[in-house]
Amino acid sequence: MLDKIEIYPYQRIEEATTERSFRQSNWLPDIRREEIVARVKGLVTIDNILLGAGAVLMSRAFVLGELLPFVFALLAAFGYRQSGRALILAVFALPGFISVLQGPALWINVVTMMILAGVISTVKIPGDKTWWGIPTLAVSIILVSKTIFLLMGEFSFYGEMVTVFEALLTGILTFVFMVCNEVFKQRKAVASFSFEEVAAFMVLGIGLIMGLDQVQVAGLMVGSIICRLGILLAAFLWGSGTATMVGVMTGIIPSITSSIFAQSLGMYAVSGLLAGVFRQFGRLGVVIGFMLGTLALSLFISETQATIIGMWESAIACMIFVLLPESLKEKAPLASLGVISNSKDHLSGVMKQRWQEQTRSQIESLAGVFEELSSTFTSPVSHGESNQAYLNYLYDEIAHGFCEDCNRYNSCWQQDCYQTAQEMMEIFSLAELNSGIDYDKTPPEFRRRCINGRELVNTINYLFDNLRLNAYWSNRLGKSRELVARQLQGVSQVIRNLADEIDSGYEVDLQLRDKLLRESRRRGLSLKDITAMRGGGKELYLKVSTEACADGSACHHQLAPVIAGIIGENLQVGERKCPRLTGKGECEFTLTRSCSYQVVTGSAQASKEAICGDRFTVTALKEGKQLIALSDGMGVGEEACRESQAAIRLLEKLLNSGFEPETVLQTINSVLQLKSNTDMFATLDIILIDLFTAEVDFIKIGSAPSFIKRGKRVGIVTSSSLPIGIVDNLDIVSEKRLLSPGDILILVSDGVVEVNRQQSGEDWISNLLSGIDETDPQIIAELILAGALALCQGIPRDDMTVMAVKLAVNNGLN
């Protein structure tokens, strides 16, 4: 027992010592195992898995059937200074190499890939030199490694040329993929991609599609389906131009891969063009356009089986395209393909400012050219110089024309030159005063001395007829010159206004756009796109694109109120572009801040003949101005209608073009004077209302009085100027008033005011307006016209027109 007792403790101690020693020896490996597991977990990320899948595909992406630059460029761009990622890319590239290569080509590319992975993950390049250092390093490794392998085997100049070309392509693609790597690091939203970033990812996508070559599912090419889907997306997002470009790029992929010209190039390009043309009809239109292009060019493919497979591939791509979410446009970089962006915002701002200054300078220079042209037309000859020229002409024609062959020429024009000149001056004065002269009314001394007096008098009358005719056409020419000069001056002012608008500082508000798209979709609106722009002040401009509605009123009654509620401001619908087919396609409309006031108008007319000679207009001008104008042509009927219509049309177009009112009226005056040989004139009654401030500007050119009704009180606005088209220089006088909400303005033509000569038009119209409580402009206009017809027993002596305009507060959307 003692032996057992002595041995037993010995054995227990040995066992315990052994177990403790074993645990101590495995403590450090346990820690390392945890570190290894942690590292492995750190490498198994979504980014690395996606890059690994890309490496599998790009290791199959041949260029011209021999070169594999895409996978080397992917490793160099994404594996720099990241040993784990570089190892993953190299490992994932092995299955791709094995699937397309064999023999020496396989192990040469595998070894080159391992060398590149080892070098690119360990070498450190200064930060300011990485953009060219990494591509250069990749080119060097590919060139040196594959050249050494060539020297170890059978060296050939063709093989070396292929190696050089592959190395150069690798360097270029490395630079492109580095742009993609920067986007991955920044986690940048797709909608904010710049043009360069979109182009880089397109190249990356081309490499992936090329890696899908000969990859089939149920006999259909996966790469072909993806190409078709890309064309459909490009047509839907950016239109026919970008879709055609994508079609050309995807169509040329088979040619790049196999060095054989592919028929898909033309088919994809035409399909993209037609898909973009039908873009306004929505996704269905894009699909129809794409299928039309595919069907049209499939007729030229001789292989029936290839045509059928191509149609199935197009059908599957169209199905995937239709099933894509509605928020596709919101997440896509819609603006990136329109303007090439600059990554340096400060430099972009400086360049923009310089461009604005240069453009403004060029516009100012152009305005100066028009001003100089205007000044060349406004250099009239003084009246004194003109009269002296006429006298010189008359004396020259008489002395050297008529009298030169007379026997008494020396006696009259040399010896008695002063007396003869005095007699001729007296005869000229009589001829000018009486529009001609008779021989019997000439001075007696002239009849005594001149032996050819009667013939001389006839010559003088003939010369004065020519002078009067010349004076008439000179006057018309002068007016034409003044008209041209005035127009050139007006054009110069309009151009200067354009130069001022350059500094208005309109900027695209992307945050407001994103907010509107997000909130509108949350409230059930199916908007395609919104462009939000803000001006230098409080100006706001929204351009909305949406599906067309059935009756053309959704923009007013459904969309605009919701958008206005999101922003918290009153908005009004401006320009609208509805499709030709109601309810089909895409509709666009603009929204701007609504004015503080709005006008409600009414009108009534009665004509003496079948055609009324009065014309009027109610037009919205720029900057919140409202134009109300009434023109009364001379007389009645068709001729008067032409005169008033010409004045109204010119007034509208010129004011809408930005011309100042004074320039516009002087231009209309000159046009009416030059338009006809007979007297042609018209009255113009113009009201310009500022819908932001309620300030009204009355401009009356020969027109009847206007009336302002405010409750029971009635004010009168009159003018004593002549109608337009009579005198050369108009006396333009404007009168400004400040209106209040509810005020009603009344414009009438001469036929209403002068309907009864026994009663003043101003009195009976004022009494009528002050005695009624009506506020509807249309009813007021009809009441005034009814009163005028009652005064003339229903038989108007002249055309009658009444316009009533009420100023109201703008409480909502127009």
Short mmCIF file of N, CA and C in Angstrom, two decimals, residues 75-215:
data_model
loop_
_atom_site.label_atom_id
_atom_site.label_comp_id
_atom_site.label_asym_id
_atom_site.label_seq_id
_atom_site.Cartn_x
_atom_site.Cartn_y
_atom_site.Cartn_z
N LEU A 75 -6.69 44.25 -60.83
CA LEU A 75 -5.83 43.94 -59.68
C LEU A 75 -4.97 45.14 -59.31
N ALA A 76 -4.41 45.84 -60.31
CA ALA A 76 -3.53 46.97 -60.01
C ALA A 76 -4.31 48.12 -59.38
N ALA A 77 -5.53 48.39 -59.85
CA ALA A 77 -6.29 49.54 -59.37
C ALA A 77 -6.89 49.29 -57.99
N PHE A 78 -7.43 48.09 -57.75
CA PHE A 78 -8.13 47.82 -56.50
C PHE A 78 -7.26 47.12 -55.46
N GLY A 79 -6.10 46.56 -55.84
CA GLY A 79 -5.26 45.83 -54.89
C GLY A 79 -4.08 46.61 -54.37
N TYR A 80 -3.94 47.89 -54.75
CA TYR A 80 -2.79 48.67 -54.33
C TYR A 80 -2.79 48.85 -52.81
N ARG A 81 -1.66 48.41 -52.16
CA ARG A 81 -1.44 48.54 -50.71
C ARG A 81 -2.49 47.78 -49.91
N GLN A 82 -3.13 46.78 -50.51
CA GLN A 82 -4.11 45.95 -49.80
C GLN A 82 -3.79 44.49 -50.14
N SER A 83 -2.94 43.88 -49.32
CA SER A 83 -2.46 42.53 -49.63
C SER A 83 -3.59 41.52 -49.64
N GLY A 84 -4.54 41.64 -48.70
CA GLY A 84 -5.64 40.70 -48.66
C GLY A 84 -6.50 40.76 -49.89
N ARG A 85 -6.88 41.96 -50.29
CA ARG A 85 -7.72 42.12 -51.49
C ARG A 85 -6.96 41.67 -52.73
N ALA A 86 -5.66 41.99 -52.82
CA ALA A 86 -4.87 41.57 -53.97
C ALA A 86 -4.82 40.05 -54.07
N LEU A 87 -4.70 39.38 -52.90
CA LEU A 87 -4.68 37.92 -52.91
C LEU A 87 -6.02 37.35 -53.37
N ILE A 88 -7.11 37.97 -52.90
CA ILE A 88 -8.44 37.50 -53.29
C ILE A 88 -8.65 37.65 -54.79
N LEU A 89 -8.25 38.79 -55.34
CA LEU A 89 -8.42 39.00 -56.77
C LEU A 89 -7.59 38.01 -57.58
N ALA A 90 -6.36 37.75 -57.11
CA ALA A 90 -5.51 36.80 -57.83
C ALA A 90 -6.08 35.38 -57.77
N VAL A 91 -6.59 35.00 -56.60
CA VAL A 91 -7.15 33.65 -56.44
C VAL A 91 -8.42 33.49 -57.29
N PHE A 92 -9.29 34.51 -57.26
CA PHE A 92 -10.53 34.42 -58.02
C PHE A 92 -10.27 34.45 -59.52
N ALA A 93 -9.13 35.04 -59.94
CA ALA A 93 -8.83 35.08 -61.37
C ALA A 93 -8.42 33.71 -61.91
N LEU A 94 -7.96 32.80 -61.02
CA LEU A 94 -7.49 31.49 -61.48
C LEU A 94 -8.58 30.70 -62.20
N PRO A 95 -9.82 30.58 -61.66
CA PRO A 95 -10.84 29.82 -62.40
C PRO A 95 -11.11 30.41 -63.78
N GLY A 96 -11.08 31.73 -63.87
CA GLY A 96 -11.31 32.35 -65.17
C GLY A 96 -10.22 32.01 -66.15
N PHE A 97 -8.95 32.07 -65.68
CA PHE A 97 -7.84 31.70 -66.57
C PHE A 97 -7.96 30.24 -67.02
N ILE A 98 -8.30 29.36 -66.07
CA ILE A 98 -8.38 27.93 -66.40
C ILE A 98 -9.47 27.66 -67.42
N SER A 99 -10.56 28.48 -67.40
CA SER A 99 -11.68 28.23 -68.31
C SER A 99 -11.38 28.65 -69.75
N VAL A 100 -10.37 29.49 -69.96
CA VAL A 100 -10.13 29.97 -71.32
C VAL A 100 -8.70 29.70 -71.80
N LEU A 101 -7.78 29.33 -70.90
CA LEU A 101 -6.38 29.14 -71.27
C LEU A 101 -5.94 27.72 -70.93
N GLN A 102 -4.86 27.33 -71.56
CA GLN A 102 -4.25 26.04 -71.26
C GLN A 102 -2.78 26.06 -71.68
N GLY A 103 -2.01 25.18 -71.15
CA GLY A 103 -0.61 25.08 -71.50
C GLY A 103 0.22 26.25 -71.02
N PRO A 104 1.26 26.62 -71.77
CA PRO A 104 2.15 27.72 -71.34
C PRO A 104 1.40 29.04 -71.13
N ALA A 105 0.43 29.34 -71.98
CA ALA A 105 -0.31 30.59 -71.82
C ALA A 105 -0.98 30.67 -70.46
N LEU A 106 -1.46 29.54 -69.92
CA LEU A 106 -2.12 29.53 -68.62
C LEU A 106 -1.15 29.86 -67.51
N TRP A 107 -0.04 29.07 -67.43
CA TRP A 107 0.85 29.31 -66.30
C TRP A 107 1.61 30.62 -66.41
N ILE A 108 1.84 31.16 -67.64
CA ILE A 108 2.49 32.48 -67.78
C ILE A 108 1.60 33.57 -67.19
N ASN A 109 0.30 33.54 -67.51
CA ASN A 109 -0.61 34.55 -66.98
C ASN A 109 -0.82 34.40 -65.49
N VAL A 110 -0.85 33.13 -64.99
CA VAL A 110 -1.01 32.91 -63.56
C VAL A 110 0.19 33.46 -62.79
N VAL A 111 1.41 33.13 -63.26
CA VAL A 111 2.61 33.61 -62.58
C VAL A 111 2.70 35.13 -62.63
N THR A 112 2.37 35.72 -63.81
CA THR A 112 2.38 37.19 -63.93
C THR A 112 1.39 37.82 -62.97
N MET A 113 0.22 37.18 -62.83
CA MET A 113 -0.78 37.69 -61.89
C MET A 113 -0.26 37.65 -60.46
N MET A 114 0.41 36.58 -60.06
CA MET A 114 0.95 36.49 -58.71
C MET A 114 2.04 37.52 -58.46
N ILE A 115 2.91 37.70 -59.46
CA ILE A 115 3.97 38.71 -59.32
C ILE A 115 3.35 40.09 -59.16
N LEU A 116 2.35 40.41 -60.00
CA LEU A 116 1.70 41.73 -59.91
C LEU A 116 1.02 41.90 -58.56
N ALA A 117 0.35 40.84 -58.06
CA ALA A 117 -0.32 40.93 -56.77
C ALA A 117 0.68 41.19 -55.65
N GLY A 118 1.84 40.50 -55.69
CA GLY A 118 2.84 40.70 -54.65
C GLY A 118 3.45 42.09 -54.68
N VAL A 119 3.76 42.57 -55.86
CA VAL A 119 4.41 43.88 -55.97
C VAL A 119 3.44 45.01 -55.65
N ILE A 120 2.23 44.94 -56.22
CA ILE A 120 1.28 46.05 -56.09
C ILE A 120 0.79 46.21 -54.66
N SER A 121 0.84 45.12 -53.87
CA SER A 121 0.36 45.19 -52.49
C SER A 121 1.45 45.62 -51.51
N THR A 122 2.69 45.63 -51.93
CA THR A 122 3.80 45.96 -51.02
C THR A 122 4.49 47.28 -51.36
N VAL A 123 4.57 47.62 -52.64
CA VAL A 123 5.28 48.84 -53.04
C VAL A 123 4.46 50.06 -52.64
N LYS A 124 5.14 51.06 -52.11
CA LYS A 124 4.48 52.30 -51.71
C LYS A 124 4.89 53.43 -52.66
N ILE A 125 3.91 54.10 -53.23
CA ILE A 125 4.13 55.21 -54.16
C ILE A 125 3.67 56.49 -53.49
N PRO A 126 4.43 57.58 -53.58
CA PRO A 126 4.00 58.85 -52.97
C PRO A 126 2.57 59.22 -53.40
N GLY A 127 1.83 59.82 -52.46
CA GLY A 127 0.41 60.09 -52.70
C GLY A 127 0.13 60.97 -53.90
N ASP A 128 1.00 61.94 -54.17
CA ASP A 128 0.75 62.83 -55.30
C ASP A 128 1.14 62.23 -56.64
N LYS A 129 1.69 60.99 -56.61
CA LYS A 129 2.13 60.36 -57.86
C LYS A 129 1.40 59.05 -58.16
N THR A 130 0.39 58.74 -57.35
CA THR A 130 -0.28 57.45 -57.54
C THR A 130 -1.06 57.39 -58.85
N TRP A 131 -1.62 58.51 -59.32
CA TRP A 131 -2.46 58.47 -60.51
C TRP A 131 -1.69 58.06 -61.76
N TRP A 132 -0.40 58.34 -61.79
CA TRP A 132 0.39 57.83 -62.91
C TRP A 132 1.39 56.75 -62.48
N GLY A 133 1.66 56.68 -61.18
CA GLY A 133 2.62 55.70 -60.70
C GLY A 133 2.08 54.28 -60.75
N ILE A 134 0.84 54.07 -60.32
CA ILE A 134 0.26 52.72 -60.33
C ILE A 134 0.13 52.19 -61.76
N PRO A 135 -0.44 52.95 -62.73
CA PRO A 135 -0.47 52.43 -64.11
C PRO A 135 0.91 52.14 -64.66
N THR A 136 1.88 52.99 -64.36
CA THR A 136 3.24 52.75 -64.85
C THR A 136 3.82 51.48 -64.26
N LEU A 137 3.57 51.25 -62.97
CA LEU A 137 4.06 50.05 -62.31
C LEU A 137 3.42 48.80 -62.93
N ALA A 138 2.10 48.89 -63.21
CA ALA A 138 1.42 47.74 -63.83
C ALA A 138 1.98 47.45 -65.22
N VAL A 139 2.20 48.50 -66.00
CA VAL A 139 2.77 48.32 -67.34
C VAL A 139 4.15 47.67 -67.25
N SER A 140 4.96 48.14 -66.31
CA SER A 140 6.33 47.61 -66.18
C SER A 140 6.32 46.13 -65.80
N ILE A 141 5.48 45.75 -64.84
CA ILE A 141 5.45 44.35 -64.38
C ILE A 141 5.00 43.43 -65.52
N ILE A 142 3.92 43.83 -66.23
CA ILE A 142 3.43 42.99 -67.33
C ILE A 142 4.49 42.86 -68.41
N LEU A 143 5.10 43.99 -68.76
CA LEU A 143 6.08 43.99 -69.85
C LEU A 143 7.31 43.16 -69.49
N VAL A 144 7.85 43.35 -68.29
CA VAL A 144 9.07 42.64 -67.90
C VAL A 144 8.81 41.16 -67.70
N SER A 145 7.71 40.84 -67.01
CA SER A 145 7.44 39.42 -66.70
C SER A 145 7.23 38.62 -67.97
N LYS A 146 6.34 39.10 -68.83
CA LYS A 146 6.03 38.31 -70.02
C LYS A 146 7.18 38.30 -71.02
N THR A 147 7.99 39.36 -71.03
CA THR A 147 9.16 39.36 -71.90
C THR A 147 10.17 38.30 -71.44
N ILE A 148 10.37 38.16 -70.11
CA ILE A 148 11.27 37.13 -69.58
C ILE A 148 10.78 35.74 -69.97
N PHE A 149 9.47 35.53 -69.87
CA PHE A 149 8.93 34.22 -70.25
C PHE A 149 9.12 33.95 -71.74
N LEU A 150 9.02 35.03 -72.56
CA LEU A 150 9.27 34.86 -73.99
C LEU A 150 10.72 34.47 -74.25
N LEU A 151 11.64 35.11 -73.53
CA LEU A 151 13.05 34.82 -73.71
C LEU A 151 13.38 33.40 -73.25
N MET A 152 12.65 32.91 -72.25
CA MET A 152 12.89 31.55 -71.77
C MET A 152 12.36 30.51 -72.75
N GLY A 153 11.40 30.89 -73.60
CA GLY A 153 10.85 29.97 -74.58
C GLY A 153 11.31 30.34 -75.97
N GLU A 154 10.35 30.36 -76.89
CA GLU A 154 10.65 30.72 -78.28
C GLU A 154 10.30 32.20 -78.48
N PHE A 155 11.32 33.04 -78.53
CA PHE A 155 11.12 34.48 -78.66
C PHE A 155 10.74 34.82 -80.11
N SER A 156 9.75 35.73 -80.26
CA SER A 156 9.35 36.21 -81.59
C SER A 156 8.95 37.68 -81.46
N PHE A 157 9.20 38.41 -82.53
CA PHE A 157 8.83 39.83 -82.52
C PHE A 157 7.31 40.02 -82.41
N TYR A 158 6.57 39.10 -83.02
CA TYR A 158 5.12 39.22 -82.91
C TYR A 158 4.67 39.03 -81.46
N GLY A 159 5.27 38.04 -80.78
CA GLY A 159 4.92 37.82 -79.39
C GLY A 159 5.27 39.01 -78.51
N GLU A 160 6.44 39.62 -78.78
CA GLU A 160 6.82 40.80 -78.00
C GLU A 160 5.89 41.98 -78.29
N MET A 161 5.46 42.13 -79.55
CA MET A 161 4.53 43.22 -79.90
C MET A 161 3.21 43.03 -79.17
N VAL A 162 2.73 41.77 -79.09
CA VAL A 162 1.50 41.49 -78.36
C VAL A 162 1.68 41.83 -76.88
N THR A 163 2.83 41.51 -76.32
CA THR A 163 3.09 41.80 -74.91
C THR A 163 3.09 43.31 -74.65
N VAL A 164 3.75 44.06 -75.53
CA VAL A 164 3.79 45.53 -75.37
C VAL A 164 2.39 46.11 -75.44
N PHE A 165 1.61 45.66 -76.41
CA PHE A 165 0.26 46.17 -76.59
C PHE A 165 -0.61 45.83 -75.37
N GLU A 166 -0.44 44.60 -74.83
CA GLU A 166 -1.22 44.22 -73.66
C GLU A 166 -0.82 45.05 -72.44
N ALA A 167 0.47 45.32 -72.30
CA ALA A 167 0.94 46.13 -71.17
C ALA A 167 0.40 47.55 -71.24
N LEU A 168 0.41 48.14 -72.44
CA LEU A 168 -0.11 49.51 -72.60
C LEU A 168 -1.60 49.56 -72.30
N LEU A 169 -2.37 48.59 -72.81
CA LEU A 169 -3.80 48.55 -72.51
C LEU A 169 -4.04 48.39 -71.01
N THR A 170 -3.21 47.60 -70.36
CA THR A 170 -3.33 47.42 -68.91
C THR A 170 -3.13 48.75 -68.19
N GLY A 171 -2.13 49.53 -68.60
CA GLY A 171 -1.90 50.82 -67.97
C GLY A 171 -3.07 51.78 -68.14
N ILE A 172 -3.63 51.82 -69.35
CA ILE A 172 -4.76 52.72 -69.60
C ILE A 172 -5.97 52.29 -68.77
N LEU A 173 -6.27 51.01 -68.78
CA LEU A 173 -7.41 50.52 -68.01
C LEU A 173 -7.20 50.67 -66.51
N THR A 174 -5.96 50.56 -66.07
CA THR A 174 -5.69 50.77 -64.64
C THR A 174 -6.08 52.18 -64.21
N PHE A 175 -5.73 53.15 -65.02
CA PHE A 175 -6.10 54.54 -64.72
C PHE A 175 -7.62 54.68 -64.66
N VAL A 176 -8.34 54.05 -65.60
CA VAL A 176 -9.81 54.13 -65.62
C VAL A 176 -10.39 53.48 -64.39
N PHE A 177 -9.87 52.30 -64.02
CA PHE A 177 -10.42 51.59 -62.87
C PHE A 177 -10.07 52.27 -61.55
N MET A 178 -9.02 53.07 -61.54
CA MET A 178 -8.71 53.84 -60.32
C MET A 178 -9.81 54.86 -60.03
N VAL A 179 -10.43 55.40 -61.08
CA VAL A 179 -11.57 56.30 -60.88
C VAL A 179 -12.71 55.55 -60.22
N CYS A 180 -12.97 54.31 -60.67
CA CYS A 180 -14.00 53.49 -60.05
C CYS A 180 -13.67 53.20 -58.58
N ASN A 181 -12.39 52.94 -58.30
CA ASN A 181 -11.98 52.65 -56.93
C ASN A 181 -12.23 53.84 -56.00
N GLU A 182 -11.98 55.06 -56.51
CA GLU A 182 -12.24 56.25 -55.70
C GLU A 182 -13.73 56.38 -55.38
N VAL A 183 -14.58 56.05 -56.34
CA VAL A 183 -16.02 56.12 -56.10
C VAL A 183 -16.44 55.10 -55.04
N PHE A 184 -15.85 53.89 -55.10
CA PHE A 184 -16.14 52.87 -54.09
C PHE A 184 -15.72 53.35 -52.70
N LYS A 185 -14.57 53.97 -52.62
CA LYS A 185 -14.09 54.44 -51.31
C LYS A 185 -15.01 55.52 -50.74
N GLN A 186 -15.49 56.42 -51.59
CA GLN A 186 -16.33 57.53 -51.13
C GLN A 186 -17.78 57.13 -50.90
N ARG A 187 -18.16 55.92 -51.34
CA ARG A 187 -19.55 55.48 -51.26
C ARG A 187 -20.49 56.51 -51.89
N LYS A 188 -20.13 56.95 -53.07
CA LYS A 188 -20.84 58.03 -53.74
C LYS A 188 -22.15 57.52 -54.33
N ALA A 189 -23.20 58.33 -54.20
CA ALA A 189 -24.50 57.96 -54.76
C ALA A 189 -24.44 57.97 -56.28
N VAL A 190 -25.14 57.06 -56.89
CA VAL A 190 -25.09 56.95 -58.35
C VAL A 190 -25.62 58.22 -59.01
N ALA A 191 -26.63 58.83 -58.40
CA ALA A 191 -27.24 60.01 -59.01
C ALA A 191 -26.29 61.19 -59.10
N SER A 192 -25.24 61.18 -58.27
CA SER A 192 -24.30 62.31 -58.26
C SER A 192 -23.01 62.01 -59.02
N PHE A 193 -23.00 60.94 -59.83
CA PHE A 193 -21.80 60.61 -60.61
C PHE A 193 -21.51 61.73 -61.60
N SER A 194 -20.21 62.01 -61.79
CA SER A 194 -19.79 62.95 -62.82
C SER A 194 -19.67 62.20 -64.15
N PHE A 195 -19.41 62.99 -65.21
CA PHE A 195 -19.28 62.37 -66.54
C PHE A 195 -18.12 61.39 -66.57
N GLU A 196 -16.97 61.76 -65.97
CA GLU A 196 -15.81 60.88 -65.99
C GLU A 196 -16.09 59.59 -65.24
N GLU A 197 -16.82 59.68 -64.13
CA GLU A 197 -17.14 58.48 -63.36
C GLU A 197 -18.11 57.57 -64.11
N VAL A 198 -19.09 58.15 -64.78
CA VAL A 198 -20.00 57.34 -65.58
C VAL A 198 -19.24 56.62 -66.69
N ALA A 199 -18.33 57.36 -67.36
CA ALA A 199 -17.55 56.74 -68.44
C ALA A 199 -16.67 55.62 -67.90
N ALA A 200 -16.05 55.82 -66.72
CA ALA A 200 -15.19 54.78 -66.14
C ALA A 200 -15.99 53.51 -65.84
N PHE A 201 -17.18 53.65 -65.28
CA PHE A 201 -17.98 52.48 -64.98
C PHE A 201 -18.53 51.82 -66.25
N MET A 202 -18.71 52.61 -67.31
CA MET A 202 -19.11 52.00 -68.58
C MET A 202 -18.00 51.11 -69.12
N VAL A 203 -16.75 51.55 -69.01
CA VAL A 203 -15.61 50.72 -69.42
C VAL A 203 -15.53 49.47 -68.55
N LEU A 204 -15.75 49.65 -67.25
CA LEU A 204 -15.74 48.50 -66.35
C LEU A 204 -16.84 47.50 -66.74
N GLY A 205 -18.02 48.03 -67.08
CA GLY A 205 -19.11 47.15 -67.52
C GLY A 205 -18.81 46.43 -68.80
N ILE A 206 -18.13 47.11 -69.73
CA ILE A 206 -17.73 46.46 -70.98
C ILE A 206 -16.81 45.28 -70.70
N GLY A 207 -15.87 45.44 -69.76
CA GLY A 207 -14.98 44.35 -69.40
C GLY A 207 -15.74 43.16 -68.82
N LEU A 208 -16.76 43.44 -67.99
CA LEU A 208 -17.54 42.37 -67.41
C LEU A 208 -18.35 41.64 -68.48
N ILE A 209 -18.94 42.42 -69.41
CA ILE A 209 -19.74 41.79 -70.47
C ILE A 209 -18.86 40.96 -71.39
N MET A 210 -17.64 41.47 -71.67
CA MET A 210 -16.72 40.68 -72.49
C MET A 210 -16.34 39.37 -71.81
N GLY A 211 -16.32 39.36 -70.46
CA GLY A 211 -16.02 38.13 -69.74
C GLY A 211 -17.14 37.12 -69.80
N LEU A 212 -18.36 37.58 -70.15
CA LEU A 212 -19.50 36.68 -70.28
C LEU A 212 -19.60 36.05 -71.66
N ASP A 213 -18.58 36.25 -72.48
CA ASP A 213 -18.59 35.69 -73.83
C ASP A 213 -18.70 34.16 -73.76
N GLN A 214 -19.60 33.63 -74.55
CA GLN A 214 -19.85 32.18 -74.62
C GLN A 214 -20.49 31.62 -73.36
N VAL A 215 -20.96 32.49 -72.45
CA VAL A 215 -21.70 32.02 -71.29
C VAL A 215 -23.18 32.00 -71.66
#
